[in-house]
Short mmCIF file of C-alpha atoms in Angstrom, two decimals:
data_model
loop_
_atom_site.label_atom_id
_atom_site.label_comp_id
_atom_site.label_asym_id
_atom_site.label_seq_id
_atom_site.Cartn_x
_atom_site.Cartn_y
_atom_site.Cartn_z
CA UNK A 1 44.22 28.06 -41.23
CA UNK A 2 46.50 30.65 -42.84
CA UNK A 3 48.77 30.68 -40.07
CA UNK A 4 48.64 26.85 -39.71
CA UNK A 5 49.21 26.70 -43.55
CA UNK A 6 52.46 28.92 -42.28
CA UNK A 7 53.73 26.88 -40.12
CA UNK A 8 53.31 23.75 -42.20
CA UNK A 9 55.34 25.16 -44.98
CA UNK A 10 58.46 26.10 -43.06
CA UNK A 11 58.77 23.30 -39.99
CA UNK A 12 61.15 23.60 -37.57
CA UNK A 13 63.43 20.95 -37.85
CA UNK A 14 62.37 19.26 -35.04
CA UNK A 15 58.87 18.89 -34.83
CA UNK A 16 56.54 16.29 -36.65
CA UNK A 17 52.96 17.28 -37.26
CA UNK A 18 49.86 15.18 -37.28
CA UNK A 19 46.75 15.93 -38.19
CA UNK A 20 43.31 13.26 -36.77
CA UNK A 21 40.62 13.59 -38.21
CA UNK A 22 37.11 11.86 -39.42
CA UNK A 23 36.10 14.62 -41.40
CA UNK A 24 38.68 14.95 -43.85
CA UNK A 25 36.95 16.91 -46.91
CA UNK A 26 36.56 19.60 -44.50
CA UNK A 27 40.18 20.70 -44.55
CA UNK A 28 41.16 22.99 -47.36
CA UNK A 29 43.05 21.53 -50.44
CA UNK A 30 46.03 23.65 -49.22
CA UNK A 31 46.42 21.86 -45.71
CA UNK A 32 45.71 18.09 -47.76
CA UNK A 33 48.05 19.34 -50.81
CA UNK A 34 51.57 19.28 -48.09
CA UNK A 35 51.09 16.67 -45.84
CA UNK A 36 50.94 12.56 -46.65
CA UNK A 37 47.71 11.21 -45.95
CA UNK A 38 47.19 8.03 -44.15
CA UNK A 39 43.95 6.18 -43.93
CA UNK A 40 43.05 4.23 -41.38
CA UNK A 41 40.03 1.62 -41.71
CA UNK A 42 38.71 -1.12 -39.22
CA UNK A 43 40.61 -4.00 -38.30
CA UNK A 44 38.27 -6.98 -38.97
CA UNK A 45 36.93 -8.94 -36.01
CA UNK A 46 40.10 -12.59 -36.63
CA UNK A 47 42.78 -9.59 -36.63
CA UNK A 48 41.55 -7.73 -33.42
CA UNK A 49 40.19 -11.57 -31.49
CA UNK A 50 44.21 -12.50 -31.96
CA UNK A 51 45.78 -9.17 -30.43
CA UNK A 52 43.20 -9.54 -27.89
CA UNK A 53 44.09 -13.04 -26.46
CA UNK A 54 48.16 -11.43 -26.98
CA UNK A 55 47.47 -8.60 -24.63
CA UNK A 56 45.40 -11.48 -21.74
CA UNK A 57 48.93 -13.47 -22.22
CA UNK A 58 50.94 -10.39 -21.36
CA UNK A 59 48.64 -9.22 -18.44
CA UNK A 60 48.55 -12.79 -16.67
CA UNK A 61 45.15 -13.70 -17.73
CA UNK A 62 43.09 -15.97 -19.70
CA UNK A 63 40.66 -15.31 -22.85
CA UNK A 64 38.59 -17.97 -24.43
CA UNK A 65 38.87 -17.83 -28.54
CA UNK A 66 34.86 -17.22 -28.08
CA UNK A 67 35.26 -14.41 -25.37
CA UNK A 68 38.17 -12.41 -27.74
CA UNK A 69 35.99 -13.19 -31.05
CA UNK A 70 33.11 -11.69 -29.09
CA UNK A 71 35.39 -8.87 -27.46
CA UNK A 72 35.86 -7.53 -31.59
CA UNK A 73 32.53 -8.03 -32.24
CA UNK A 74 30.93 -5.76 -29.60
CA UNK A 75 34.26 -3.68 -30.72
CA UNK A 76 33.16 -2.99 -33.84
CA UNK A 77 36.61 -2.20 -35.05
CA UNK A 78 38.06 0.24 -32.95
CA UNK A 79 41.30 -1.29 -30.81
CA UNK A 80 40.56 1.39 -28.02
CA UNK A 81 37.18 -0.06 -27.29
CA UNK A 82 38.20 -3.18 -27.43
CA UNK A 83 41.22 -2.52 -24.78
CA UNK A 84 38.22 -1.42 -22.81
CA UNK A 85 35.96 -4.11 -22.85
CA UNK A 86 39.02 -6.13 -22.16
CA UNK A 87 40.15 -4.17 -18.91
CA UNK A 88 36.26 -4.53 -17.60
CA UNK A 89 36.55 -8.61 -17.73
CA UNK A 90 39.58 -8.43 -16.17
CA UNK A 91 38.41 -6.67 -13.51
CA UNK A 92 35.90 -9.25 -12.92
CA UNK A 93 37.66 -12.43 -13.37
CA UNK A 94 40.91 -13.27 -14.29
CA UNK A 95 40.00 -16.79 -16.51
CA UNK A 96 37.36 -14.92 -19.48
CA UNK A 97 34.98 -16.15 -20.89
CA UNK A 98 32.27 -15.49 -22.77
CA UNK A 99 29.88 -15.29 -20.29
CA UNK A 100 32.31 -12.46 -18.32
CA UNK A 101 32.12 -10.86 -21.44
CA UNK A 102 28.73 -10.80 -21.59
CA UNK A 103 28.40 -9.37 -18.06
CA UNK A 104 31.03 -6.72 -18.45
CA UNK A 105 29.24 -5.34 -21.73
CA UNK A 106 25.74 -5.69 -20.38
CA UNK A 107 24.51 -8.13 -23.14
CA UNK A 108 22.03 -10.81 -23.01
CA UNK A 109 23.21 -14.60 -22.70
CA UNK A 110 23.36 -15.89 -26.46
CA UNK A 111 20.74 -18.60 -25.71
CA UNK A 112 17.90 -15.94 -24.59
CA UNK A 113 18.60 -13.49 -27.79
CA UNK A 114 18.43 -16.86 -30.24
CA UNK A 115 15.15 -17.85 -28.28
CA UNK A 116 13.93 -13.89 -28.91
CA UNK A 117 14.54 -14.16 -31.92
CA UNK A 118 12.51 -17.45 -32.50
CA UNK A 119 9.43 -16.13 -30.80
CA UNK A 120 9.07 -13.64 -33.84
CA UNK A 121 10.33 -16.25 -36.32
CA UNK A 122 7.28 -17.85 -34.84
CA UNK A 123 4.55 -15.32 -34.49
CA UNK A 124 4.44 -15.94 -30.76
CA UNK A 125 3.94 -12.61 -29.12
CA UNK A 126 3.37 -14.02 -26.28
CA UNK A 127 7.15 -15.88 -25.73
CA UNK A 128 9.22 -13.05 -26.79
CA UNK A 129 7.28 -10.16 -24.13
CA UNK A 130 8.27 -12.79 -21.82
CA UNK A 131 11.85 -13.52 -22.62
CA UNK A 132 11.82 -9.82 -22.75
CA UNK A 133 10.31 -9.14 -18.52
CA UNK A 134 13.27 -11.73 -17.92
CA UNK A 135 15.58 -9.41 -19.52
CA UNK A 136 14.46 -6.15 -17.86
CA UNK A 137 14.18 -7.90 -14.82
CA UNK A 138 17.60 -9.39 -14.89
CA UNK A 139 18.77 -5.74 -15.90
CA UNK A 140 19.82 -5.82 -18.94
CA UNK A 141 20.05 -3.06 -21.70
CA UNK A 142 17.01 -2.67 -23.65
CA UNK A 143 18.49 -0.25 -25.80
CA UNK A 144 21.45 -2.65 -26.01
CA UNK A 145 18.96 -5.66 -26.87
CA UNK A 146 17.87 -3.85 -29.66
CA UNK A 147 21.28 -3.34 -31.08
CA UNK A 148 21.98 -6.97 -30.94
CA UNK A 149 18.53 -8.51 -32.57
CA UNK A 150 19.54 -5.64 -35.63
CA UNK A 151 23.02 -7.28 -36.10
CA UNK A 152 21.22 -11.01 -35.47
CA UNK A 153 18.71 -10.62 -38.39
CA UNK A 154 21.71 -8.56 -40.41
CA UNK A 155 23.15 -11.69 -39.91
CA UNK A 156 19.81 -14.21 -41.44
CA UNK A 157 20.25 -11.55 -44.08
CA UNK A 158 23.40 -12.28 -45.38
CA UNK A 159 22.18 -16.42 -45.17
CA UNK A 160 19.89 -15.14 -47.71
CA UNK A 161 21.78 -12.96 -49.51
CA UNK A 162 25.49 -13.89 -49.94
CA UNK A 163 26.90 -17.79 -51.05
CA UNK A 164 29.16 -18.34 -48.55
CA UNK A 165 28.13 -16.43 -45.41
CA UNK A 166 29.95 -18.52 -43.12
CA UNK A 167 32.89 -15.74 -43.93
CA UNK A 168 30.65 -12.87 -43.22
CA UNK A 169 28.74 -14.36 -39.81
CA UNK A 170 30.65 -13.79 -36.91
CA UNK A 171 28.97 -17.00 -34.48
CA UNK A 172 29.68 -19.95 -32.78
CA UNK A 173 29.15 -23.58 -35.13
CA UNK A 174 26.14 -24.53 -33.33
CA UNK A 175 24.67 -20.51 -33.43
CA UNK A 176 25.33 -20.58 -36.72
CA UNK A 177 23.37 -23.36 -37.56
CA UNK A 178 20.10 -21.91 -35.07
CA UNK A 179 21.00 -18.61 -37.03
CA UNK A 180 20.88 -21.02 -41.07
CA UNK A 181 17.04 -22.91 -39.76
CA UNK A 182 15.89 -18.65 -39.22
CA UNK A 183 16.98 -17.94 -42.48
CA UNK A 184 14.96 -20.10 -44.04
CA UNK A 185 12.14 -20.13 -42.45
CA UNK A 186 11.64 -16.52 -43.20
CA UNK A 187 12.19 -14.79 -46.51
CA UNK A 188 14.06 -12.09 -47.55
CA UNK A 189 11.28 -9.08 -47.21
CA UNK A 190 10.73 -10.50 -43.90
CA UNK A 191 14.48 -9.81 -42.70
CA UNK A 192 14.77 -6.42 -44.03
CA UNK A 193 10.82 -5.43 -42.14
CA UNK A 194 12.30 -6.80 -39.00
CA UNK A 195 15.63 -4.77 -39.42
CA UNK A 196 13.77 -1.79 -40.20
CA UNK A 197 10.93 -2.07 -36.95
CA UNK A 198 13.95 -2.61 -35.23
CA UNK A 199 15.80 -0.02 -36.60
CA UNK A 200 13.32 2.73 -36.19
CA UNK A 201 12.51 1.40 -32.24
CA UNK A 202 16.71 2.01 -31.39
CA UNK A 203 16.03 5.29 -32.99
CA UNK A 204 12.93 6.26 -31.01
CA UNK A 205 15.11 4.88 -27.79
CA UNK A 206 17.84 7.73 -28.33
CA UNK A 207 15.49 10.73 -28.15
CA UNK A 208 14.04 9.53 -24.54
CA UNK A 209 10.98 7.22 -25.18
CA UNK A 210 11.20 3.87 -22.15
CA UNK A 211 13.63 2.18 -24.50
CA UNK A 212 11.33 -1.22 -22.60
CA UNK A 213 8.03 0.05 -24.15
CA UNK A 214 9.72 0.64 -27.92
CA UNK A 215 10.97 -2.40 -27.65
CA UNK A 216 7.98 -4.25 -26.72
CA UNK A 217 5.81 -2.81 -29.58
CA UNK A 218 8.48 -3.72 -32.07
CA UNK A 219 9.01 -7.04 -30.72
CA UNK A 220 5.20 -7.01 -30.76
CA UNK A 221 4.81 -5.46 -34.52
CA UNK A 222 7.62 -8.72 -35.74
CA UNK A 223 5.36 -11.61 -33.55
CA UNK A 224 2.16 -10.26 -35.32
CA UNK A 225 3.06 -8.72 -38.84
CA UNK A 226 -1.00 -8.16 -39.10
CA UNK A 227 -0.85 -5.31 -37.26
CA UNK A 228 1.64 -3.20 -39.66
CA UNK A 229 0.13 -1.31 -43.11
CA UNK A 230 3.37 -0.50 -43.84
CA UNK A 231 4.57 -1.50 -47.33
CA UNK A 232 7.39 -3.28 -46.07
CA UNK A 233 4.99 -5.33 -44.31
CA UNK A 234 2.08 -6.09 -47.04
CA UNK A 235 4.80 -7.36 -49.03
CA UNK A 236 6.07 -9.35 -46.98
CA UNK A 237 2.58 -10.75 -46.49
CA UNK A 238 1.91 -11.44 -49.94
CA UNK A 239 5.79 -12.98 -49.97
CA UNK A 240 4.73 -15.19 -47.15
CA UNK A 241 1.20 -15.91 -49.31
CA UNK A 242 2.84 -16.78 -52.56
CA UNK A 243 4.97 -18.89 -50.42
CA UNK A 244 2.25 -21.17 -48.96
CA UNK A 245 0.98 -21.54 -53.26
CA UNK A 246 4.27 -22.62 -54.60
CA UNK A 247 4.45 -24.36 -51.72
CA UNK A 248 0.62 -26.17 -52.35
CA UNK A 249 -0.57 -24.80 -49.26
CA UNK A 250 -4.33 -24.01 -49.06
CA UNK A 251 -4.74 -19.97 -48.00
CA UNK A 252 -7.83 -20.87 -45.93
CA UNK A 253 -7.44 -24.71 -44.64
CA UNK A 254 -10.09 -26.99 -45.32
CA UNK A 255 -9.96 -30.91 -44.88
CA UNK A 256 -9.23 -32.80 -47.18
CA UNK A 257 -11.54 -34.95 -49.14
CA UNK A 258 -12.00 -38.38 -47.16
CA UNK A 259 -11.15 -41.35 -49.63
CA UNK A 260 -14.11 -43.85 -50.54
CA UNK A 261 -14.85 -46.53 -48.61
CA UNK A 262 -17.88 -47.83 -50.34
CA UNK A 263 -17.11 -50.66 -52.48
CA UNK A 264 -17.26 -49.42 -56.67
CA UNK A 265 -17.73 -51.38 -59.34
CA UNK A 266 -14.53 -51.69 -61.67
CA UNK A 267 -14.57 -50.33 -64.50
CA UNK A 268 -14.50 -53.45 -67.40
CA UNK A 269 -10.30 -54.14 -68.19
CA UNK A 270 -9.20 -53.22 -71.51
CA UNK A 271 -8.92 -56.45 -73.86
CA UNK A 272 -7.69 -57.01 -77.09
CA UNK A 273 -10.26 -55.86 -79.78
CA UNK A 274 -12.23 -58.62 -81.47
CA UNK A 275 -12.56 -58.23 -84.98
CA UNK A 276 -14.61 -55.70 -85.63
CA UNK A 277 -18.04 -57.02 -87.36
CA UNK A 278 -19.16 -55.11 -91.14
CA UNK A 279 -21.33 -52.65 -89.03
CA UNK A 280 -18.52 -51.34 -87.11
CA UNK A 281 -16.74 -51.61 -90.07
CA UNK A 282 -18.79 -49.35 -91.81
CA UNK A 283 -18.84 -46.92 -88.57
CA UNK A 284 -15.24 -46.46 -88.38
CA UNK A 285 -15.57 -45.95 -92.38
CA UNK A 286 -17.77 -42.86 -91.54
CA UNK A 287 -15.86 -41.76 -88.91
CA UNK A 288 -14.02 -38.64 -90.56
CA UNK A 289 -9.87 -38.58 -90.06
CA UNK A 290 -8.64 -36.14 -87.92
CA UNK A 291 -7.92 -32.57 -88.93
CA UNK A 292 -5.01 -30.21 -88.92
CA UNK A 293 -6.58 -28.55 -85.82
CA UNK A 294 -7.68 -31.78 -84.04
CA UNK A 295 -3.07 -32.28 -84.59
CA UNK A 296 -2.63 -29.10 -82.97
CA UNK A 297 -4.96 -30.28 -80.02
CA UNK A 298 -3.35 -33.32 -79.27
CA UNK A 299 0.29 -31.14 -80.01
CA UNK A 300 -0.81 -28.91 -77.09
CA UNK A 301 -2.07 -31.51 -75.12
CA UNK A 302 1.35 -33.48 -75.17
CA UNK A 303 3.91 -30.72 -74.72
CA UNK A 304 2.28 -27.73 -73.16
CA UNK A 305 -0.53 -29.43 -71.16
CA UNK A 306 0.07 -28.42 -67.04
CA UNK A 307 1.92 -30.36 -64.44
CA UNK A 308 0.80 -34.18 -63.57
CA UNK A 309 0.90 -33.16 -60.27
CA UNK A 310 -1.50 -30.43 -60.03
CA UNK A 311 -4.70 -31.03 -59.19
CA UNK A 312 -7.52 -28.52 -59.19
CA UNK A 313 -9.80 -28.31 -55.76
CA UNK A 314 -11.80 -31.69 -55.77
CA UNK A 315 -15.82 -31.28 -54.86
CA UNK A 316 -16.69 -32.01 -51.31
CA UNK A 317 -17.55 -35.79 -50.88
CA UNK A 318 -21.18 -37.74 -51.40
CA UNK A 319 -22.56 -40.72 -49.51
CA UNK A 320 -22.15 -43.47 -52.77
CA UNK A 321 -24.74 -46.02 -52.67
CA UNK A 322 -24.48 -47.52 -55.83
CA UNK A 323 -22.27 -46.91 -58.74
CA UNK A 324 -24.01 -46.83 -61.93
CA UNK A 325 -23.66 -44.91 -65.32
CA UNK A 326 -26.23 -42.55 -65.14
CA UNK A 327 -26.95 -39.51 -67.29
CA UNK A 328 -28.09 -37.67 -64.90
CA UNK A 329 -25.01 -38.05 -62.19
CA UNK A 330 -22.10 -36.13 -63.16
CA UNK A 331 -18.78 -38.40 -62.52
CA UNK A 332 -16.90 -37.80 -58.83
CA UNK A 333 -13.26 -37.89 -61.08
CA UNK A 334 -14.94 -35.21 -63.42
CA UNK A 335 -12.30 -32.70 -62.47
CA UNK A 336 -9.25 -35.73 -62.57
CA UNK A 337 -7.36 -34.47 -65.76
CA UNK A 338 -7.40 -37.40 -67.88
CA UNK A 339 -7.34 -38.08 -71.51
CA UNK A 340 -9.84 -36.77 -73.42
CA UNK A 341 -11.51 -36.97 -77.00
CA UNK A 342 -10.93 -34.79 -79.87
CA UNK A 343 -11.51 -31.23 -79.50
CA UNK A 344 -11.97 -28.78 -81.66
CA UNK A 345 -9.83 -26.83 -81.67
CA UNK A 346 -11.13 -24.61 -84.19
CA UNK A 347 -13.73 -23.75 -82.28
CA UNK A 348 -11.21 -22.52 -79.39
CA UNK A 349 -9.68 -20.71 -81.66
CA UNK A 350 -12.84 -18.50 -83.34
CA UNK A 351 -13.91 -17.95 -79.18
CA UNK A 352 -10.36 -16.64 -77.77
CA UNK A 353 -10.39 -12.82 -76.29
CA UNK A 354 -6.97 -11.16 -75.96
CA UNK A 355 -4.79 -11.07 -72.51
CA UNK A 356 -4.94 -7.85 -72.01
CA UNK A 357 -2.44 -8.36 -68.97
CA UNK A 358 -0.02 -10.51 -71.32
CA UNK A 359 2.63 -7.87 -71.30
CA UNK A 360 2.54 -7.66 -67.17
CA UNK A 361 2.71 -11.76 -67.26
CA UNK A 362 5.87 -11.19 -69.76
CA UNK A 363 7.98 -8.35 -66.83
CA UNK A 364 6.57 -10.70 -64.13
CA UNK A 365 8.50 -13.75 -66.12
CA UNK A 366 12.51 -11.26 -66.53
CA UNK A 367 12.21 -12.65 -61.89
CA UNK A 368 12.08 -16.57 -63.43
CA UNK A 369 14.32 -16.05 -66.40
CA UNK A 370 15.12 -13.03 -68.32
CA UNK A 371 15.75 -15.49 -71.28
CA UNK A 372 12.26 -16.75 -71.50
CA UNK A 373 11.07 -12.90 -70.90
CA UNK A 374 13.68 -11.69 -74.15
CA UNK A 375 11.66 -14.20 -76.10
CA UNK A 376 8.00 -13.43 -75.16
CA UNK A 377 8.50 -10.06 -76.15
CA UNK A 378 6.02 -8.81 -78.50
CA UNK A 379 3.84 -11.58 -78.77
CA UNK A 380 0.45 -11.60 -78.30
CA UNK A 381 -1.87 -13.96 -75.85
CA UNK A 382 -5.12 -14.78 -76.05
CA UNK A 383 -7.52 -16.81 -73.51
CA UNK A 384 -10.14 -19.28 -74.03
CA UNK A 385 -11.64 -21.55 -71.50
CA UNK A 386 -8.78 -22.93 -69.67
CA UNK A 387 -6.63 -22.33 -72.66
CA UNK A 388 -3.79 -19.57 -73.11
CA UNK A 389 -3.29 -19.42 -76.24
CA UNK A 390 0.45 -17.60 -77.49
CA UNK A 391 0.65 -15.92 -81.23
CA UNK A 392 4.22 -16.02 -82.12
CA UNK A 393 5.82 -14.39 -85.28
CA UNK A 394 8.87 -17.11 -84.53
CA UNK A 395 9.08 -21.05 -82.76
CA UNK A 396 11.65 -19.48 -80.45
CA UNK A 397 9.11 -19.63 -77.53
CA UNK A 398 8.07 -22.59 -78.43
CA UNK A 399 11.23 -24.49 -78.61
CA UNK A 400 11.52 -22.54 -75.06
CA UNK A 401 8.54 -24.05 -73.58
CA UNK A 402 9.68 -27.32 -74.42
CA UNK A 403 11.86 -27.54 -71.62
CA UNK A 404 9.98 -28.54 -68.94
CA UNK A 405 11.16 -25.99 -66.51
CA UNK A 406 10.74 -23.14 -68.71
CA UNK A 407 7.05 -23.93 -68.73
CA UNK A 408 7.22 -23.90 -65.08
CA UNK A 409 8.69 -20.57 -64.62
CA UNK A 410 5.68 -19.03 -67.33
CA UNK A 411 3.32 -21.20 -65.34
CA UNK A 412 3.75 -18.83 -62.21
CA UNK A 413 3.88 -15.70 -63.97
CA UNK A 414 0.60 -16.26 -65.33
CA UNK A 415 -0.51 -17.69 -62.51
CA UNK A 416 0.63 -14.42 -60.57
CA UNK A 417 -0.80 -12.14 -62.13
CA UNK A 418 -3.82 -13.81 -63.72
CA UNK A 419 -4.96 -16.17 -60.76
CA UNK A 420 -5.65 -18.89 -62.41
CA UNK A 421 -3.89 -22.06 -64.30
CA UNK A 422 -3.91 -22.66 -67.58
CA UNK A 423 -2.97 -25.04 -70.15
CA UNK A 424 0.01 -23.08 -73.03
CA UNK A 425 -0.30 -23.60 -76.70
CA UNK A 426 0.17 -21.93 -79.95
CA UNK A 427 -2.55 -19.48 -81.26
CA UNK A 428 -3.61 -19.88 -84.75
CA UNK A 429 -5.63 -17.56 -86.55
CA UNK A 430 -8.83 -19.66 -87.27
CA UNK A 431 -9.15 -20.06 -90.90
CA UNK A 432 -12.77 -18.31 -92.77
CA UNK A 433 -14.47 -20.53 -94.36
CA UNK A 434 -14.84 -18.55 -98.07
CA UNK A 435 -18.28 -19.36 -99.83
CA UNK A 436 -17.98 -20.74 -102.99
CA UNK A 437 -19.06 -17.52 -105.62
CA UNK A 438 -20.93 -19.11 -108.67
CA UNK A 439 -22.17 -17.76 -111.77
CA UNK A 440 -25.50 -18.22 -112.63
CA UNK A 441 -24.32 -17.96 -116.33
CA UNK A 442 -22.05 -21.07 -115.70
CA UNK A 443 -25.09 -22.67 -113.39
CA UNK A 444 -27.24 -22.00 -117.09
CA UNK A 445 -24.74 -23.60 -119.41
CA UNK A 446 -24.22 -26.98 -116.41
CA UNK A 447 -28.38 -26.88 -117.26
CA UNK A 448 -28.79 -26.80 -120.57
CA UNK A 449 -25.78 -29.70 -121.56
CA UNK A 450 -27.47 -31.96 -118.70
CA UNK A 451 -30.18 -31.71 -120.91
CA UNK A 452 -28.33 -32.75 -123.63
CA UNK A 453 -28.71 -29.43 -125.64
CA UNK A 454 -25.33 -28.34 -127.48
CA UNK A 455 -23.79 -24.77 -125.94
CA UNK A 456 -21.05 -23.57 -128.06
CA UNK A 457 -18.96 -20.92 -125.46
CA UNK A 458 -17.59 -17.85 -127.05
#
């Protein structure tokens, strides 16, 4: 470098040095300081396709827009590789379309590629292996096919994560529609897992392994994720279960409860209440008024009750011969939510026990709503039967829970951690009943006065 440095410092008048490297960080600072630096970047696919069409026209050939774009995508931003591929295409046919480009580059037909990806998405390993066998018999390059699959799942990842993916995903309109439908069938964890599996297979292909076997193993792993025990596979399967739960699909499919066709005696219709008799009036007068805890229970049921569309698991149907109210026969609709009478909330509060995993619930709530998660920081939760009672020093959490979407977010977070759906409500410490402490002297004075004896208190 010393001789080069001397030459750069005092170059001949007719000489211009052009240094090209892909490892500019290895050049000494003394060289870099004496040079003008020009950084070359990859050319985007659209500009590359326009240049390919210009060159083909000057060569007296015709090339379609789809073919020019495919050449640009394969070249990956390098004009030299694009022109080299164009020469091979022109050697096959002067009218270049997408099929000619795929034959020149050794690529699989796009229909086969999309069909292969769909087989993985639909977990159909038999179909995937059959397509791969046909492509292998057609002398398709397995390493190139694996690379195409990686790029295809990359397109699915962009569709899943980017707001406007059409600008980044280089596909025709029909191909983009198919890719979009595939992306909606997969979670982001599934897509990333597929890219990891294919990338590992692609790396093994470069180490002397049988390319066909490596790709077959990868396709079987993608079609049968239960065979893989890696962390990514487990996360993908957990994500699928969570999606099934959110969509209301049971983990183990069971036959739906058939509708009872046996005629059932309907309940008497509600009629206008007649004027109560004196005996009934006495019963009404003896009924105690609602306590503060009962009012709180009413507020809990109305404000924080579960969504009506959520129904607990129904019991197995039993043949109904005659429907009569009986004390020994439970009602068949007892698990269906319905209005209940007043509940002793004070007793529920006394039986409540702290929910130890509440901090995990609050942490899990952040993925749904950071606003409501921050509002529940520092709160405490108690469980009493089917009730989840929240204790807070402020009213902010309960004001947020008045929003149905925020209530649903909290229910989801609780369900994912505890595996159970609760009725939400506020927690108030039960008031301890204080026994009245009576002074024995006062009771003695009272007895004396009741017997007509004058008592002088000093």
